[in-house]
Amino acid sequence: MKNIVVLVSGGGTNLQALIDAQKRGELTGGKITCVISSNPNAYALTRAADNNIETAVIRRKDFAAFEDYDKALTALLQSKQADVVVLAGFMTILGKEVIRAFENRIINIHPALIPSFCGEGYYGLRVHEEALKKGVKVTGATAHFVNEICDGGPIIMQKAVEVQNGDTPEILQKRVMEQAEWKILPRSVALFCEDKIKVSGNKTEILE
Ligand code: GAR
């Protein structure tokens, strides 16, 4: 059974999707053992507590040097014996140390079809604002492993979502969450926990 540690910063609807998947018996190879937030006021922490999941907080601003923060986060994840780390709306960039310590074991959910609308500065609502500005007719979400290139690691799953007339960034964000993120993130974590994701270079193969 793999220990799933989830990193959050905000509302935690993706964390909720993982908890719901676990309750439905869909995360057979793993268990959500800890939720770590970059923000002590994140509602995601309440969702974890309501489900009797251990929580911790680690704030970037409590460390003068980024390297010290990177080391502390790595040590915290190791102390929780994380087998897989899930970034579920985690808004702090990860450092080299943690990425190397958990190579191909950190899964991120990004609210667009990578390589569109991704990279530094593309997070949360901003991603949907840019998609609407460009006028794309289809957007979606991507679950991928994290490497040292921002949003550049091996893609695990993607799901497309249609843009509709009159969409605002908020409406589009909600549709992308409901139709894509909340489905492909739990599924990707389940596949990882069942050892069904084979990584070769920058690509993955799902062994179904
Ligand atoms: C989600 O839409 C997630 O894809 C996005 O932040 C939101 C968090 O919502 N993540 C990123 O933009 C990462 N680059 P949540 O806290 O309700 O899960």
Short mmCIF file of C-alpha atoms and ligand atoms in Angstrom, two decimals:
data_model
loop_
_atom_site.label_atom_id
_atom_site.label_comp_id
_atom_site.label_asym_id
_atom_site.label_seq_id
_atom_site.Cartn_x
_atom_site.Cartn_y
_atom_site.Cartn_z
CA MET A 1 0.00 0.00 0.00
CA LYS A 2 1.56 3.31 -1.09
CA ASN A 3 1.45 6.41 1.13
CA ILE A 4 -0.14 9.28 -0.80
CA VAL A 5 0.84 12.75 0.47
CA VAL A 6 -1.14 15.64 -1.01
CA LEU A 7 0.23 19.19 -1.22
CA VAL A 8 -2.37 21.98 -1.31
CA SER A 9 -2.66 25.77 -1.07
CA GLY A 10 -6.32 26.69 -1.42
CA GLY A 11 -9.86 25.37 -1.68
CA GLY A 12 -8.83 21.79 -2.16
CA THR A 13 -11.50 20.57 -4.58
CA ASN A 14 -8.92 18.28 -6.20
CA LEU A 15 -8.05 16.94 -2.75
CA GLN A 16 -11.78 16.32 -2.26
CA ALA A 17 -11.89 14.41 -5.56
CA LEU A 18 -9.06 12.21 -4.28
CA ILE A 19 -10.82 11.65 -0.93
CA ASP A 20 -14.08 10.79 -2.75
CA ALA A 21 -12.23 8.36 -5.05
CA GLN A 22 -10.68 6.71 -1.99
CA LYS A 23 -14.13 6.38 -0.39
CA ARG A 24 -15.46 4.76 -3.56
CA GLY A 25 -12.63 2.21 -3.37
CA GLU A 26 -10.87 3.52 -6.47
CA LEU A 27 -7.42 4.06 -4.90
CA THR A 28 -6.81 0.40 -4.22
CA GLY A 29 -3.01 0.53 -4.19
CA GLY A 30 -2.67 3.56 -1.93
CA LYS A 31 -3.99 5.59 0.97
CA ILE A 32 -4.02 9.37 1.55
CA THR A 33 -1.89 9.56 4.68
CA CYS A 34 -1.10 13.27 4.97
CA VAL A 35 -2.12 16.67 3.55
CA ILE A 36 0.50 19.43 3.60
CA SER A 37 -0.48 23.06 2.95
CA SER A 38 1.60 26.09 2.01
CA ASN A 39 -1.15 28.22 3.57
CA PRO A 40 -2.39 27.76 7.16
CA ASN A 41 -5.83 29.12 6.20
CA ALA A 42 -6.43 26.84 3.22
CA TYR A 43 -9.91 25.28 3.24
CA ALA A 44 -8.22 22.11 1.99
CA LEU A 45 -6.94 21.60 5.59
CA THR A 46 -10.54 21.51 6.85
CA ARG A 47 -11.41 18.92 4.20
CA ALA A 48 -8.48 16.78 5.42
CA ALA A 49 -9.39 17.17 9.11
CA ASP A 50 -13.05 16.31 8.36
CA ASN A 51 -11.79 13.03 6.92
CA ASN A 52 -9.35 12.27 9.77
CA ILE A 53 -6.30 12.79 7.57
CA GLU A 54 -3.15 14.09 9.23
CA THR A 55 -2.17 17.66 8.23
CA ALA A 56 0.95 19.83 8.26
CA VAL A 57 1.79 23.38 7.13
CA ILE A 58 5.03 24.57 5.53
CA ARG A 59 5.32 28.19 4.40
CA ARG A 60 7.91 29.47 1.94
CA LYS A 61 8.11 32.77 3.80
CA ASP A 62 9.31 31.08 6.99
CA PHE A 63 12.65 30.36 5.26
CA ALA A 64 15.05 33.12 4.22
CA ALA A 65 16.75 31.06 1.52
CA PHE A 66 14.82 29.03 -1.09
CA GLU A 67 17.34 26.16 -0.65
CA ASP A 68 16.44 25.88 3.05
CA TYR A 69 12.73 25.71 2.18
CA ASP A 70 13.48 23.05 -0.47
CA LYS A 71 15.44 20.96 2.08
CA ALA A 72 12.75 21.32 4.75
CA LEU A 73 9.96 20.26 2.37
CA THR A 74 12.03 17.25 1.25
CA ALA A 75 12.67 16.26 4.88
CA LEU A 76 8.99 16.70 5.76
CA LEU A 77 7.87 14.46 2.87
CA GLN A 78 10.49 11.86 3.81
CA SER A 79 9.41 11.95 7.47
CA LYS A 80 5.82 11.21 6.29
CA GLN A 81 7.21 8.27 4.26
CA ALA A 82 5.58 9.56 1.08
CA ASP A 83 5.60 7.07 -1.80
CA VAL A 84 3.79 9.49 -4.10
CA VAL A 85 3.37 13.25 -3.75
CA VAL A 86 0.32 14.86 -5.35
CA LEU A 87 0.26 18.59 -6.14
CA ALA A 88 -3.44 19.42 -5.90
CA GLY A 89 -3.49 23.18 -6.43
CA PHE A 90 -0.10 23.68 -4.74
CA MET A 91 0.98 27.20 -5.62
CA THR A 92 4.64 27.19 -4.51
CA ILE A 93 7.31 26.19 -7.05
CA LEU A 94 9.24 23.05 -6.03
CA GLY A 95 13.05 23.09 -5.77
CA LYS A 96 15.64 20.75 -7.24
CA GLU A 97 16.18 18.76 -4.05
CA VAL A 98 12.58 17.67 -3.61
CA ILE A 99 12.16 16.98 -7.34
CA ARG A 100 15.28 14.78 -7.37
CA ALA A 101 14.33 12.99 -4.14
CA PHE A 102 10.93 12.09 -5.62
CA GLU A 103 11.79 11.65 -9.30
CA ASN A 104 8.73 10.44 -11.25
CA ARG A 105 6.85 10.22 -7.96
CA ILE A 106 5.36 13.74 -7.91
CA ILE A 107 2.06 14.13 -9.82
CA ASN A 108 0.70 17.60 -10.68
CA ILE A 109 -2.68 18.60 -12.06
CA HIS A 110 -2.57 21.53 -14.49
CA PRO A 111 -5.78 23.20 -15.71
CA ALA A 112 -4.95 23.25 -19.45
CA LEU A 113 -3.83 20.91 -22.20
CA ILE A 114 -0.03 21.06 -21.88
CA PRO A 115 1.93 22.42 -23.80
CA SER A 116 -0.73 25.16 -24.10
CA PHE A 117 -1.14 27.76 -21.36
CA CYS A 118 1.53 26.38 -19.04
CA GLY A 119 4.92 27.25 -17.60
CA GLU A 120 5.92 29.98 -15.17
CA GLY A 121 3.10 32.33 -14.20
CA TYR A 122 0.33 30.04 -15.52
CA TYR A 123 -1.62 28.94 -12.51
CA GLY A 124 -5.22 28.99 -11.25
CA LEU A 125 -7.65 31.41 -12.92
CA ARG A 126 -4.88 33.04 -15.00
CA VAL A 127 -4.71 29.89 -17.17
CA HIS A 128 -8.39 30.21 -18.10
CA GLU A 129 -8.11 33.98 -18.68
CA GLU A 130 -5.34 33.33 -21.21
CA ALA A 131 -7.27 30.51 -22.91
CA LEU A 132 -10.30 32.81 -23.34
CA LYS A 133 -8.09 35.68 -24.57
CA LYS A 134 -6.62 33.41 -27.23
CA GLY A 135 -10.09 32.22 -28.24
CA VAL A 136 -9.39 28.49 -28.12
CA LYS A 137 -12.45 26.31 -28.66
CA VAL A 138 -11.10 23.39 -26.64
CA THR A 139 -9.10 23.40 -23.41
CA GLY A 140 -8.83 20.82 -20.63
CA ALA A 141 -6.53 19.48 -17.96
CA THR A 142 -3.28 17.52 -17.75
CA ALA A 143 -1.96 15.22 -15.02
CA HIS A 144 1.82 14.89 -15.29
CA PHE A 145 4.94 13.99 -13.38
CA VAL A 146 6.99 16.93 -12.12
CA ASN A 147 10.52 17.50 -13.33
CA GLU A 148 12.81 20.54 -13.21
CA ILE A 149 11.04 22.18 -16.17
CA CYS A 150 7.90 24.00 -15.02
CA ASP A 151 4.90 21.95 -16.34
CA GLY A 152 7.40 20.03 -18.52
CA GLY A 153 7.43 16.52 -17.00
CA PRO A 154 6.04 13.31 -18.55
CA ILE A 155 2.29 13.54 -19.25
CA ILE A 156 0.17 10.83 -17.60
CA MET A 157 -3.39 11.74 -18.71
CA GLN A 158 -5.18 14.59 -20.48
CA LYS A 159 -8.86 15.35 -20.98
CA ALA A 160 -10.36 17.91 -23.33
CA VAL A 161 -13.18 20.30 -22.37
CA GLU A 162 -15.14 22.55 -24.76
CA VAL A 163 -15.15 26.31 -24.40
CA GLN A 164 -18.68 27.71 -24.72
CA ASN A 165 -20.11 31.07 -25.79
CA GLY A 166 -20.23 33.52 -22.90
CA ASP A 167 -17.67 31.68 -20.77
CA THR A 168 -15.94 33.72 -18.06
CA PRO A 169 -12.65 32.49 -16.54
CA GLU A 170 -14.62 31.38 -13.47
CA ILE A 171 -17.23 29.43 -15.47
CA LEU A 172 -14.54 27.78 -17.60
CA GLN A 173 -12.44 26.92 -14.53
CA LYS A 174 -15.43 25.16 -12.97
CA ARG A 175 -16.19 23.17 -16.15
CA VAL A 176 -12.54 22.13 -16.51
CA MET A 177 -12.48 21.00 -12.88
CA GLU A 178 -15.74 19.05 -13.09
CA GLN A 179 -15.21 17.45 -16.49
CA ALA A 180 -11.45 16.91 -16.40
CA GLU A 181 -9.37 17.60 -13.27
CA TRP A 182 -11.53 15.76 -10.73
CA LYS A 183 -11.52 12.70 -13.03
CA ILE A 184 -7.96 12.44 -14.34
CA LEU A 185 -6.15 13.32 -11.11
CA PRO A 186 -7.63 10.48 -8.98
CA ARG A 187 -7.30 8.09 -11.96
CA SER A 188 -3.62 8.99 -12.45
CA VAL A 189 -2.91 8.53 -8.75
CA ALA A 190 -4.71 5.17 -8.79
CA LEU A 191 -2.71 4.01 -11.83
CA PHE A 192 0.54 5.06 -10.12
CA CYS A 193 -0.39 3.20 -6.95
CA GLU A 194 -1.10 0.07 -9.01
CA ASP A 195 2.33 0.39 -10.74
CA LYS A 196 0.58 0.83 -14.08
CA ILE A 197 2.52 3.86 -15.34
CA LYS A 198 5.73 3.11 -17.23
CA VAL A 199 7.97 6.14 -17.75
CA SER A 200 10.43 6.16 -20.67
CA GLY A 201 12.31 9.44 -20.99
CA ASN A 202 9.72 12.19 -21.22
CA LYS A 203 6.81 9.90 -22.11
CA THR A 204 4.59 7.55 -20.18
CA GLU A 205 2.77 4.40 -21.15
CA ILE A 206 -0.30 3.25 -19.25
CA LEU A 207 -0.20 -0.51 -18.66
CA GLU A 208 -3.92 -1.36 -18.52
C1 GAR B 1 -6.94 23.77 -9.88
O1 GAR B 1 -7.67 24.24 -10.98
C2 GAR B 1 -5.58 23.28 -10.31
O2 GAR B 1 -5.59 22.66 -11.56
C3 GAR B 1 -4.82 24.57 -10.36
O3 GAR B 1 -5.27 25.29 -9.23
C4 GAR B 1 -6.62 24.91 -8.92
C5 GAR B 1 -6.68 24.50 -7.46
O4 GAR B 1 -8.00 24.23 -7.06
N1 GAR B 1 -3.39 24.34 -10.34
C6 GAR B 1 -2.52 25.08 -11.01
O5 GAR B 1 -2.84 26.06 -11.66
C7 GAR B 1 -1.07 24.61 -10.91
N2 GAR B 1 -0.27 25.24 -11.94
P1 GAR B 1 -8.33 23.32 -5.80
O6 GAR B 1 -7.55 23.87 -4.60
O7 GAR B 1 -9.81 23.52 -5.61
O8 GAR B 1 -7.98 21.91 -6.12
#
